[in-house]
Amino acid sequence: SNGHFSSDLTQASDYTNGCGLGGGLSGTGVRVLVYHDDLYVNELYHQYFGICPRRHDFDAARGCNIIQWDVRHLGAPVADNWMMQAVLYEDGEDMVFVYDGDTHENGLSGTVGYVNAARSVGVEWGCDSDGIVANNSTLCTYAATSCP
């Protein structure tokens, strides 16, 4: 998984940190880059919740899918493990990325963002650089139709 996922089921892996709306990204489909980098994945979990434990900021009744990675950077010691989650709300493009623990990010090259299948709409918090996410932080993005 390398810290990202795609709706393209034929895409087995991607080790490139492409910048811009799909620049350099292989495959097709929606791409969600929670923290795309050279990661060793210890555990990967997925669960759907009819009522999301991380309530939507504008619609508390929405369900969600939560994908959770327990990871460390490739070559890092086991003591450097940290957790990240993608919270994907149903009925829209709203999502939250959660980072729990010390990401040990200094000097590394993560990419964080989202791009649609057509590569025409997306959000990029940072690309192929360090310092994108703070330890124990959350990034949120909501479609304009979700906001009051």
Short mmCIF file of N, CA, C and O in Angstrom, two decimals:
data_model
loop_
_atom_site.label_atom_id
_atom_site.label_comp_id
_atom_site.label_asym_id
_atom_site.label_seq_id
_atom_site.Cartn_x
_atom_site.Cartn_y
_atom_site.Cartn_z
N SER A 1 0.82 -1.19 0.00
CA SER A 1 0.00 0.00 0.00
C SER A 1 0.86 1.25 0.00
O SER A 1 0.49 2.24 -0.56
N ASN A 2 1.99 1.25 0.64
CA ASN A 2 2.93 2.36 0.62
C ASN A 2 2.30 3.70 1.00
O ASN A 2 2.69 4.75 0.51
N GLY A 3 1.25 3.66 1.82
CA GLY A 3 0.63 4.88 2.34
C GLY A 3 -0.38 5.53 1.43
O GLY A 3 -0.74 6.68 1.63
N HIS A 4 -0.84 4.81 0.42
CA HIS A 4 -1.87 5.36 -0.48
C HIS A 4 -2.77 4.23 -0.94
O HIS A 4 -2.47 3.06 -0.74
N PHE A 5 -3.90 4.59 -1.54
CA PHE A 5 -4.74 3.60 -2.19
C PHE A 5 -5.44 4.22 -3.38
O PHE A 5 -5.48 5.45 -3.53
N SER A 6 -5.96 3.36 -4.23
CA SER A 6 -6.56 3.79 -5.49
C SER A 6 -7.82 2.98 -5.76
O SER A 6 -7.94 1.84 -5.30
N SER A 7 -8.73 3.55 -6.52
CA SER A 7 -9.90 2.80 -6.95
C SER A 7 -9.58 1.92 -8.15
O SER A 7 -10.41 1.14 -8.60
N ASP A 8 -8.37 2.01 -8.68
CA ASP A 8 -7.91 1.18 -9.79
C ASP A 8 -7.44 -0.16 -9.22
O ASP A 8 -6.36 -0.26 -8.64
N LEU A 9 -8.26 -1.20 -9.37
CA LEU A 9 -7.95 -2.49 -8.77
C LEU A 9 -6.80 -3.21 -9.47
O LEU A 9 -6.27 -4.19 -8.95
N THR A 10 -6.39 -2.75 -10.64
CA THR A 10 -5.27 -3.37 -11.34
C THR A 10 -3.93 -2.81 -10.89
O THR A 10 -2.89 -3.34 -11.24
N GLN A 11 -3.96 -1.75 -10.11
CA GLN A 11 -2.71 -1.13 -9.67
C GLN A 11 -2.22 -1.83 -8.41
O GLN A 11 -2.78 -1.67 -7.33
N ALA A 12 -1.18 -2.60 -8.53
CA ALA A 12 -0.66 -3.36 -7.40
C ALA A 12 0.18 -2.49 -6.47
O ALA A 12 0.10 -2.59 -5.26
N SER A 13 1.01 -1.62 -7.02
CA SER A 13 1.87 -0.78 -6.19
C SER A 13 2.30 0.43 -6.99
O SER A 13 2.21 0.47 -8.21
N ASP A 14 2.76 1.42 -6.27
CA ASP A 14 3.28 2.64 -6.89
C ASP A 14 4.33 3.20 -5.94
O ASP A 14 4.03 3.48 -4.78
N TYR A 15 5.52 3.36 -6.42
CA TYR A 15 6.62 3.84 -5.58
C TYR A 15 7.06 5.24 -5.98
O TYR A 15 8.10 5.70 -5.56
N THR A 16 6.27 5.93 -6.79
CA THR A 16 6.63 7.27 -7.24
C THR A 16 5.84 8.34 -6.51
O THR A 16 4.64 8.21 -6.37
N ASN A 17 6.50 9.37 -6.05
CA ASN A 17 5.82 10.51 -5.44
C ASN A 17 5.58 11.55 -6.53
O ASN A 17 6.37 12.46 -6.72
N GLY A 18 4.48 11.41 -7.26
CA GLY A 18 4.16 12.35 -8.33
C GLY A 18 3.54 13.63 -7.77
O GLY A 18 2.70 13.58 -6.88
N CYS A 19 3.94 14.76 -8.29
CA CYS A 19 3.43 16.04 -7.81
C CYS A 19 2.40 16.61 -8.79
O CYS A 19 2.40 16.28 -9.97
N GLY A 20 1.54 17.47 -8.29
CA GLY A 20 0.49 18.06 -9.11
C GLY A 20 -0.68 17.10 -9.24
O GLY A 20 -0.71 16.04 -8.63
N LEU A 21 -1.67 17.46 -10.02
CA LEU A 21 -2.86 16.64 -10.17
C LEU A 21 -2.55 15.41 -11.01
O LEU A 21 -2.76 15.36 -12.21
N GLY A 22 -1.99 14.41 -10.34
CA GLY A 22 -1.69 13.15 -11.01
C GLY A 22 -0.36 13.10 -11.70
O GLY A 22 -0.03 12.11 -12.34
N GLY A 23 0.43 14.14 -11.62
CA GLY A 23 1.73 14.15 -12.27
C GLY A 23 2.60 13.00 -11.83
O GLY A 23 2.90 12.86 -10.66
N GLY A 24 2.97 12.14 -12.73
CA GLY A 24 3.86 11.03 -12.42
C GLY A 24 3.20 9.85 -11.74
O GLY A 24 3.87 8.88 -11.45
N LEU A 25 1.90 9.92 -11.46
CA LEU A 25 1.24 8.80 -10.80
C LEU A 25 0.89 7.73 -11.82
O LEU A 25 0.37 8.02 -12.88
N SER A 26 1.17 6.49 -11.47
CA SER A 26 0.84 5.39 -12.38
C SER A 26 -0.60 4.96 -12.15
O SER A 26 -1.20 5.27 -11.13
N GLY A 27 -1.16 4.22 -13.10
CA GLY A 27 -2.51 3.70 -12.97
C GLY A 27 -3.57 4.75 -13.21
O GLY A 27 -3.29 5.90 -13.56
N THR A 28 -4.83 4.34 -13.03
CA THR A 28 -5.95 5.25 -13.20
C THR A 28 -6.78 5.20 -11.92
O THR A 28 -6.40 4.55 -10.96
N GLY A 29 -7.90 5.86 -11.91
CA GLY A 29 -8.78 5.83 -10.75
C GLY A 29 -8.46 6.91 -9.74
O GLY A 29 -7.45 7.61 -9.82
N VAL A 30 -9.35 7.03 -8.77
CA VAL A 30 -9.16 7.97 -7.67
C VAL A 30 -7.91 7.56 -6.90
O VAL A 30 -7.65 6.37 -6.69
N ARG A 31 -7.10 8.54 -6.48
CA ARG A 31 -5.90 8.27 -5.68
C ARG A 31 -6.00 9.02 -4.37
O ARG A 31 -6.22 10.23 -4.37
N VAL A 32 -5.85 8.33 -3.27
CA VAL A 32 -5.83 8.95 -1.95
C VAL A 32 -4.46 8.67 -1.36
O VAL A 32 -4.09 7.51 -1.14
N LEU A 33 -3.69 9.73 -1.15
CA LEU A 33 -2.32 9.61 -0.66
C LEU A 33 -2.28 10.10 0.78
O LEU A 33 -2.09 11.29 1.04
N VAL A 34 -2.51 9.19 1.71
CA VAL A 34 -2.56 9.56 3.13
C VAL A 34 -1.17 9.96 3.60
O VAL A 34 -0.99 10.97 4.27
N TYR A 35 -0.18 9.19 3.26
CA TYR A 35 1.24 9.54 3.43
C TYR A 35 2.01 8.60 2.53
O TYR A 35 2.42 7.52 2.94
N HIS A 36 2.16 8.99 1.26
CA HIS A 36 2.78 8.14 0.25
C HIS A 36 4.30 8.31 0.35
O HIS A 36 4.82 9.39 0.09
N ASP A 37 4.97 7.26 0.76
CA ASP A 37 6.42 7.30 0.90
C ASP A 37 6.92 5.86 0.99
O ASP A 37 6.14 4.92 0.90
N ASP A 38 8.19 5.69 1.22
CA ASP A 38 8.76 4.35 1.37
C ASP A 38 8.47 3.88 2.80
O ASP A 38 9.19 4.23 3.73
N LEU A 39 7.40 3.11 2.94
CA LEU A 39 6.95 2.68 4.26
C LEU A 39 6.99 1.16 4.38
O LEU A 39 6.75 0.44 3.42
N TYR A 40 7.27 0.72 5.58
CA TYR A 40 7.11 -0.69 5.93
C TYR A 40 5.78 -0.79 6.67
O TYR A 40 5.60 -0.17 7.72
N VAL A 41 4.83 -1.53 6.12
CA VAL A 41 3.50 -1.65 6.71
C VAL A 41 3.48 -2.85 7.65
O VAL A 41 3.60 -3.99 7.22
N ASN A 42 3.34 -2.57 8.95
CA ASN A 42 3.25 -3.63 9.95
C ASN A 42 1.87 -4.26 9.93
O ASN A 42 1.73 -5.47 9.96
N GLU A 43 0.83 -3.42 9.92
CA GLU A 43 -0.56 -3.87 9.93
C GLU A 43 -1.38 -2.92 9.08
O GLU A 43 -1.10 -1.72 9.02
N LEU A 44 -2.42 -3.46 8.45
CA LEU A 44 -3.34 -2.65 7.66
C LEU A 44 -4.76 -3.11 8.00
O LEU A 44 -5.05 -4.31 7.95
N TYR A 45 -5.62 -2.16 8.37
CA TYR A 45 -6.98 -2.47 8.79
C TYR A 45 -7.98 -1.66 7.98
O TYR A 45 -7.68 -0.55 7.55
N HIS A 46 -9.18 -2.22 7.83
CA HIS A 46 -10.29 -1.50 7.22
C HIS A 46 -11.57 -1.88 7.94
O HIS A 46 -11.78 -3.05 8.27
N GLN A 47 -12.44 -0.88 8.18
CA GLN A 47 -13.75 -1.17 8.74
C GLN A 47 -14.72 -0.08 8.34
O GLN A 47 -14.37 1.10 8.27
N TYR A 48 -15.97 -0.50 8.05
CA TYR A 48 -17.06 0.45 7.78
C TYR A 48 -17.85 0.65 9.06
O TYR A 48 -18.11 -0.30 9.81
N PHE A 49 -18.25 1.89 9.32
CA PHE A 49 -19.06 2.23 10.48
C PHE A 49 -20.32 2.95 10.00
O PHE A 49 -20.22 3.96 9.28
N GLY A 50 -21.51 2.45 10.37
CA GLY A 50 -22.77 3.10 10.01
C GLY A 50 -22.90 4.49 10.61
O GLY A 50 -23.46 5.40 10.00
N ILE A 51 -22.37 4.66 11.80
CA ILE A 51 -22.22 5.98 12.43
C ILE A 51 -20.74 6.12 12.72
O ILE A 51 -20.18 5.35 13.50
N CYS A 52 -20.12 7.06 12.08
CA CYS A 52 -18.66 7.19 12.13
C CYS A 52 -18.18 7.60 13.52
O CYS A 52 -18.71 8.54 14.11
N PRO A 53 -17.17 6.91 14.08
CA PRO A 53 -16.63 7.32 15.37
C PRO A 53 -15.93 8.68 15.32
O PRO A 53 -15.85 9.37 16.32
N ARG A 54 -15.45 9.08 14.15
CA ARG A 54 -14.91 10.43 13.96
C ARG A 54 -16.01 11.17 13.20
O ARG A 54 -16.05 11.20 11.97
N ARG A 55 -16.94 11.75 13.94
CA ARG A 55 -18.14 12.36 13.37
C ARG A 55 -17.78 13.41 12.33
O ARG A 55 -16.84 14.18 12.49
N HIS A 56 -18.56 13.43 11.26
CA HIS A 56 -18.43 14.43 10.21
C HIS A 56 -18.73 15.80 10.82
O HIS A 56 -19.66 15.93 11.62
N ASP A 57 -17.97 16.80 10.47
CA ASP A 57 -18.12 18.13 11.08
C ASP A 57 -19.45 18.80 10.75
O ASP A 57 -19.90 19.66 11.50
N PHE A 58 -20.08 18.44 9.64
CA PHE A 58 -21.32 19.11 9.23
C PHE A 58 -22.53 18.18 9.18
O PHE A 58 -23.64 18.63 8.98
N ASP A 59 -22.31 16.86 9.32
CA ASP A 59 -23.40 15.89 9.23
C ASP A 59 -23.05 14.66 10.08
O ASP A 59 -22.48 13.70 9.58
N ALA A 60 -23.40 14.71 11.36
CA ALA A 60 -23.00 13.67 12.31
C ALA A 60 -23.60 12.30 12.00
O ALA A 60 -23.15 11.29 12.52
N ALA A 61 -24.62 12.23 11.13
CA ALA A 61 -25.28 10.95 10.84
C ALA A 61 -24.56 10.15 9.75
O ALA A 61 -24.94 9.02 9.48
N ARG A 62 -23.55 10.71 9.12
CA ARG A 62 -22.87 10.00 8.03
C ARG A 62 -22.05 8.82 8.54
O ARG A 62 -21.36 8.92 9.54
N GLY A 63 -22.10 7.74 7.79
CA GLY A 63 -21.22 6.61 8.04
C GLY A 63 -19.87 6.86 7.40
O GLY A 63 -19.67 7.86 6.69
N CYS A 64 -18.93 5.97 7.64
CA CYS A 64 -17.60 6.15 7.06
C CYS A 64 -16.87 4.82 6.95
O CYS A 64 -17.19 3.85 7.63
N ASN A 65 -15.88 4.81 6.10
CA ASN A 65 -14.89 3.75 6.02
C ASN A 65 -13.61 4.29 6.66
O ASN A 65 -13.22 5.43 6.37
N ILE A 66 -13.00 3.49 7.51
CA ILE A 66 -11.72 3.89 8.09
C ILE A 66 -10.69 2.86 7.66
O ILE A 66 -10.87 1.65 7.82
N ILE A 67 -9.61 3.38 7.07
CA ILE A 67 -8.47 2.55 6.69
C ILE A 67 -7.32 2.98 7.59
O ILE A 67 -7.03 4.18 7.68
N GLN A 68 -6.71 2.05 8.26
CA GLN A 68 -5.64 2.38 9.21
C GLN A 68 -4.38 1.60 8.88
O GLN A 68 -4.43 0.40 8.63
N TRP A 69 -3.27 2.31 8.88
CA TRP A 69 -1.95 1.71 8.68
C TRP A 69 -1.16 1.85 9.98
O TRP A 69 -1.15 2.93 10.59
N ASP A 70 -0.47 0.81 10.39
CA ASP A 70 0.56 0.89 11.42
C ASP A 70 1.86 0.70 10.66
O ASP A 70 2.10 -0.37 10.07
N VAL A 71 2.69 1.74 10.63
CA VAL A 71 3.84 1.77 9.72
C VAL A 71 5.10 2.30 10.41
O VAL A 71 5.06 2.82 11.52
N ARG A 72 6.17 2.18 9.67
CA ARG A 72 7.42 2.90 9.96
C ARG A 72 8.09 3.12 8.61
O ARG A 72 7.79 2.45 7.63
N HIS A 73 8.97 4.10 8.56
CA HIS A 73 9.68 4.36 7.32
C HIS A 73 10.61 3.18 7.03
O HIS A 73 11.15 2.57 7.95
N LEU A 74 10.78 2.88 5.76
CA LEU A 74 11.62 1.77 5.33
C LEU A 74 13.02 1.94 5.93
O LEU A 74 13.62 3.00 5.84
N GLY A 75 13.51 0.91 6.60
CA GLY A 75 14.83 0.94 7.21
C GLY A 75 14.85 1.48 8.63
O GLY A 75 15.88 1.42 9.29
N ALA A 76 13.72 2.00 9.12
CA ALA A 76 13.67 2.55 10.48
C ALA A 76 13.50 1.41 11.49
O ALA A 76 12.94 0.36 11.17
N PRO A 77 13.94 1.63 12.74
CA PRO A 77 13.76 0.60 13.76
C PRO A 77 12.29 0.44 14.15
O PRO A 77 11.49 1.37 13.98
N VAL A 78 11.93 -0.72 14.70
CA VAL A 78 10.56 -1.00 15.11
C VAL A 78 10.06 0.05 16.10
O VAL A 78 8.88 0.40 16.11
N ALA A 79 10.93 0.60 16.89
CA ALA A 79 10.53 1.62 17.88
C ALA A 79 9.97 2.88 17.22
O ALA A 79 9.31 3.69 17.88
N ASP A 80 10.21 3.05 15.92
CA ASP A 80 9.73 4.24 15.20
C ASP A 80 8.37 4.03 14.55
O ASP A 80 7.97 4.79 13.67
N ASN A 81 7.62 3.00 14.95
CA ASN A 81 6.28 2.76 14.40
C ASN A 81 5.35 3.92 14.73
O ASN A 81 5.45 4.53 15.79
N TRP A 82 4.42 4.20 13.82
CA TRP A 82 3.38 5.20 14.03
C TRP A 82 2.14 4.79 13.26
O TRP A 82 2.18 3.85 12.48
N MET A 83 1.01 5.43 13.53
CA MET A 83 -0.27 5.05 12.95
C MET A 83 -0.82 6.22 12.14
O MET A 83 -0.67 7.37 12.51
N MET A 84 -1.46 5.88 11.01
CA MET A 84 -2.19 6.88 10.24
C MET A 84 -3.51 6.28 9.79
O MET A 84 -3.61 5.06 9.63
N GLN A 85 -4.51 7.13 9.61
CA GLN A 85 -5.84 6.69 9.18
C GLN A 85 -6.35 7.59 8.08
O GLN A 85 -6.08 8.79 8.07
N ALA A 86 -7.14 6.99 7.20
CA ALA A 86 -7.97 7.73 6.25
C ALA A 86 -9.41 7.48 6.67
O ALA A 86 -9.83 6.33 6.75
N VAL A 87 -10.14 8.54 6.97
CA VAL A 87 -11.56 8.45 7.30
C VAL A 87 -12.31 8.97 6.08
O VAL A 87 -12.20 10.15 5.74
N LEU A 88 -13.01 8.08 5.38
CA LEU A 88 -13.70 8.42 4.14
C LEU A 88 -15.20 8.38 4.40
O LEU A 88 -15.76 7.31 4.65
N TYR A 89 -15.85 9.54 4.35
CA TYR A 89 -17.27 9.63 4.66
C TYR A 89 -18.11 9.21 3.45
O TYR A 89 -17.76 9.50 2.31
N GLU A 90 -19.22 8.53 3.73
CA GLU A 90 -20.10 8.10 2.65
C GLU A 90 -20.82 9.30 2.06
O GLU A 90 -20.90 10.36 2.67
N ASP A 91 -21.33 9.14 0.84
CA ASP A 91 -22.09 10.17 0.13
C ASP A 91 -21.27 11.42 -0.18
O ASP A 91 -21.77 12.53 -0.08
N GLY A 92 -20.01 11.25 -0.54
CA GLY A 92 -19.25 12.44 -0.92
C GLY A 92 -17.76 12.22 -0.98
O GLY A 92 -17.27 11.12 -0.80
N GLU A 93 -17.07 13.30 -1.20
CA GLU A 93 -15.61 13.27 -1.30
C GLU A 93 -14.95 13.77 -0.03
O GLU A 93 -13.79 14.11 -0.03
N ASP A 94 -15.71 13.82 1.07
CA ASP A 94 -15.18 14.32 2.32
C ASP A 94 -14.27 13.28 2.96
O ASP A 94 -14.60 12.09 2.98
N MET A 95 -13.13 13.72 3.47
CA MET A 95 -12.20 12.80 4.09
C MET A 95 -11.34 13.50 5.13
O MET A 95 -11.15 14.72 5.08
N VAL A 96 -10.85 12.71 6.07
CA VAL A 96 -9.97 13.19 7.12
C VAL A 96 -8.79 12.23 7.20
O VAL A 96 -8.96 11.01 7.15
N PHE A 97 -7.58 12.79 7.29
CA PHE A 97 -6.38 11.99 7.51
C PHE A 97 -5.91 12.24 8.94
O PHE A 97 -5.81 13.40 9.36
N VAL A 98 -5.64 11.18 9.67
CA VAL A 98 -5.23 11.27 11.07
C VAL A 98 -3.83 10.67 11.20
O VAL A 98 -3.57 9.58 10.68
N TYR A 99 -2.94 11.39 11.90
CA TYR A 99 -1.57 10.92 12.12
C TYR A 99 -1.34 10.86 13.62
O TYR A 99 -1.42 11.88 14.30
N ASP A 100 -1.07 9.66 14.14
CA ASP A 100 -0.93 9.46 15.57
C ASP A 100 0.48 8.97 15.87
O ASP A 100 0.89 7.91 15.38
N GLY A 101 1.20 9.74 16.63
CA GLY A 101 2.56 9.37 16.99
C GLY A 101 3.57 10.25 16.27
O GLY A 101 3.23 11.19 15.57
N ASP A 102 4.82 9.93 16.45
CA ASP A 102 5.92 10.67 15.83
C ASP A 102 6.17 10.09 14.45
O ASP A 102 6.59 8.94 14.32
N THR A 103 5.90 10.87 13.40
CA THR A 103 6.06 10.37 12.03
C THR A 103 7.52 10.27 11.60
O THR A 103 7.80 9.76 10.53
N HIS A 104 8.44 10.78 12.40
CA HIS A 104 9.87 10.71 12.09
C HIS A 104 10.12 11.19 10.66
O HIS A 104 10.82 10.56 9.88
N GLU A 105 9.54 12.33 10.34
CA GLU A 105 9.48 12.78 8.96
C GLU A 105 10.68 13.59 8.49
O GLU A 105 10.87 13.77 7.29
N ASN A 106 11.50 14.10 9.36
CA ASN A 106 12.57 15.01 8.96
C ASN A 106 13.47 14.42 7.90
O ASN A 106 14.01 13.33 8.06
N GLY A 107 13.62 15.13 6.79
CA GLY A 107 14.50 14.71 5.72
C GLY A 107 13.93 13.66 4.80
O GLY A 107 14.62 13.15 3.93
N LEU A 108 12.66 13.32 4.96
CA LEU A 108 12.05 12.28 4.15
C LEU A 108 11.22 12.90 3.03
O LEU A 108 11.16 14.11 2.88
N SER A 109 10.55 12.07 2.27
CA SER A 109 9.96 12.58 1.03
C SER A 109 8.51 12.13 0.85
O SER A 109 8.18 11.49 -0.13
N GLY A 110 7.64 12.46 1.77
CA GLY A 110 6.25 12.05 1.68
C GLY A 110 5.43 12.90 0.73
O GLY A 110 5.77 14.04 0.43
N THR A 111 4.31 12.32 0.26
CA THR A 111 3.32 13.04 -0.54
C THR A 111 1.97 12.80 0.11
O THR A 111 1.61 11.67 0.41
N VAL A 112 1.21 13.89 0.33
CA VAL A 112 -0.09 13.81 0.98
C VAL A 112 -1.10 14.56 0.13
O VAL A 112 -0.88 15.73 -0.21
N GLY A 113 -2.21 13.90 -0.23
CA GLY A 113 -3.23 14.57 -1.02
C GLY A 113 -4.27 13.61 -1.56
O GLY A 113 -4.39 12.47 -1.13
N TYR A 114 -5.01 14.11 -2.53
CA TYR A 114 -6.13 13.38 -3.14
C TYR A 114 -6.24 13.87 -4.57
O TYR A 114 -6.04 15.05 -4.85
N VAL A 115 -6.58 12.98 -5.50
CA VAL A 115 -6.86 13.39 -6.87
C VAL A 115 -7.94 12.47 -7.44
O VAL A 115 -7.97 11.27 -7.15
N ASN A 116 -8.87 13.06 -8.20
CA ASN A 116 -9.96 12.25 -8.77
C ASN A 116 -9.45 11.43 -9.96
O ASN A 116 -8.32 11.61 -10.41
N ALA A 117 -10.30 10.55 -10.46
CA ALA A 117 -9.90 9.64 -11.54
C ALA A 117 -9.51 10.38 -12.81
O ALA A 117 -8.61 9.95 -13.54
N ALA A 118 -10.17 11.50 -13.09
CA ALA A 118 -9.87 12.27 -14.30
C ALA A 118 -8.60 13.11 -14.16
O ALA A 118 -8.15 13.72 -15.12
N ARG A 119 -8.04 13.14 -12.95
CA ARG A 119 -6.85 13.96 -12.64
C ARG A 119 -7.13 15.45 -12.86
O ARG A 119 -6.25 16.21 -13.23
N SER A 120 -8.40 15.87 -12.61
CA SER A 120 -8.78 17.26 -12.83
C SER A 120 -9.13 17.99 -11.53
O SER A 120 -9.16 19.21 -11.51
N VAL A 121 -9.40 17.26 -10.45
CA VAL A 121 -9.73 17.86 -9.16
C VAL A 121 -8.91 17.16 -8.09
O VAL A 121 -8.84 15.93 -8.08
N GLY A 122 -8.32 17.93 -7.21
CA GLY A 122 -7.55 17.33 -6.14
C GLY A 122 -7.07 18.34 -5.13
O GLY A 122 -7.25 19.54 -5.30
N VAL A 123 -6.47 17.82 -4.09
CA VAL A 123 -5.87 18.62 -3.03
C VAL A 123 -4.50 18.03 -2.77
O VAL A 123 -4.35 16.82 -2.67
N GLU A 124 -3.51 18.89 -2.66
CA GLU A 124 -2.16 18.42 -2.36
C GLU A 124 -1.61 19.25 -1.21
O GLU A 124 -1.38 20.44 -1.35
N TRP A 125 -1.43 18.59 -0.05
CA TRP A 125 -0.88 19.31 1.10
C TRP A 125 0.63 19.41 1.00
O TRP A 125 1.22 20.31 1.56
N GLY A 126 1.24 18.50 0.30
CA GLY A 126 2.68 18.53 0.12
C GLY A 126 3.11 17.39 -0.77
O GLY A 126 2.44 16.36 -0.85
N CYS A 127 4.23 17.59 -1.47
CA CYS A 127 4.67 16.57 -2.41
C CYS A 127 6.16 16.34 -2.32
O CYS A 127 6.94 17.29 -2.44
N ASP A 128 6.53 15.08 -2.12
CA ASP A 128 7.92 14.65 -2.17
C ASP A 128 8.82 15.54 -1.32
O ASP A 128 9.89 15.94 -1.73
N SER A 129 8.33 15.87 -0.11
CA SER A 129 9.09 16.74 0.78
C SER A 129 8.85 16.36 2.23
O SER A 129 7.95 15.61 2.55
N ASP A 130 9.69 16.90 3.12
CA ASP A 130 9.51 16.61 4.53
C ASP A 130 8.69 17.72 5.20
O ASP A 130 8.41 18.75 4.59
N GLY A 131 8.28 17.49 6.42
CA GLY A 131 7.54 18.50 7.18
C GLY A 131 6.11 18.71 6.74
O GLY A 131 5.51 19.74 7.03
N ILE A 132 5.51 17.76 6.01
CA ILE A 132 4.15 17.92 5.51
C ILE A 132 3.14 17.82 6.65
O ILE A 132 2.22 18.62 6.74
N VAL A 133 3.31 16.84 7.51
CA VAL A 133 2.36 16.65 8.60
C VAL A 133 3.09 16.73 9.94
O VAL A 133 4.20 16.25 10.08
N ALA A 134 2.44 17.36 10.89
CA ALA A 134 2.98 17.43 12.24
C ALA A 134 2.63 16.15 12.99
O ALA A 134 1.65 15.48 12.67
N ASN A 135 3.42 15.82 13.97
CA ASN A 135 3.11 14.67 14.81
C ASN A 135 1.74 14.88 15.46
O ASN A 135 1.38 15.99 15.83
N ASN A 136 0.97 13.79 15.58
CA ASN A 136 -0.34 13.82 16.23
C ASN A 136 -1.25 14.90 15.65
O ASN A 136 -1.79 15.73 16.37
N SER A 137 -1.42 14.88 14.33
CA SER A 137 -2.20 15.92 13.67
C SER A 137 -3.31 15.32 12.82
O SER A 137 -3.39 14.11 12.63
N THR A 138 -4.18 16.19 12.30
CA THR A 138 -5.30 15.80 11.46
C THR A 138 -5.40 16.77 10.29
O THR A 138 -5.26 17.98 10.47
N LEU A 139 -5.65 16.23 9.09
CA LEU A 139 -5.91 17.05 7.90
C LEU A 139 -7.32 16.72 7.42
O LEU A 139 -7.71 15.56 7.34
N CYS A 140 -8.11 17.74 7.09
CA CYS A 140 -9.50 17.53 6.67
C CYS A 140 -9.74 18.21 5.33
O CYS A 140 -9.22 19.30 5.08
N THR A 141 -10.56 17.56 4.50
CA THR A 141 -11.01 18.18 3.26
C THR A 141 -12.47 17.82 3.04
O THR A 141 -12.88 16.69 3.27
N TYR A 142 -13.26 18.83 2.65
CA TYR A 142 -14.69 18.65 2.44
C TYR A 142 -15.08 19.20 1.08
O TYR A 142 -14.60 20.25 0.67
N ALA A 143 -15.98 18.48 0.40
CA ALA A 143 -16.53 18.99 -0.85
C ALA A 143 -17.38 20.21 -0.55
O ALA A 143 -17.98 20.32 0.53
N ALA A 144 -17.43 21.15 -1.47
CA ALA A 144 -18.20 22.39 -1.25
C ALA A 144 -19.66 22.10 -0.93
O ALA A 144 -20.30 22.83 -0.17
N THR A 145 -20.20 21.01 -1.45
CA THR A 145 -21.59 20.66 -1.21
C THR A 145 -21.84 20.17 0.22
O THR A 145 -22.97 20.12 0.67
N SER A 146 -20.79 19.85 0.96
CA SER A 146 -20.93 19.37 2.34
C SER A 146 -20.98 20.51 3.35
O SER A 146 -21.42 20.32 4.46
N CYS A 147 -20.43 21.64 2.98
CA CYS A 147 -20.30 22.75 3.94
C CYS A 147 -21.60 23.54 4.05
O CYS A 147 -22.31 23.71 3.07
N PRO A 148 -21.88 24.01 5.28
CA PRO A 148 -23.12 24.80 5.46
C PRO A 148 -23.05 26.14 4.78
O PRO A 148 -22.05 26.66 4.47
#
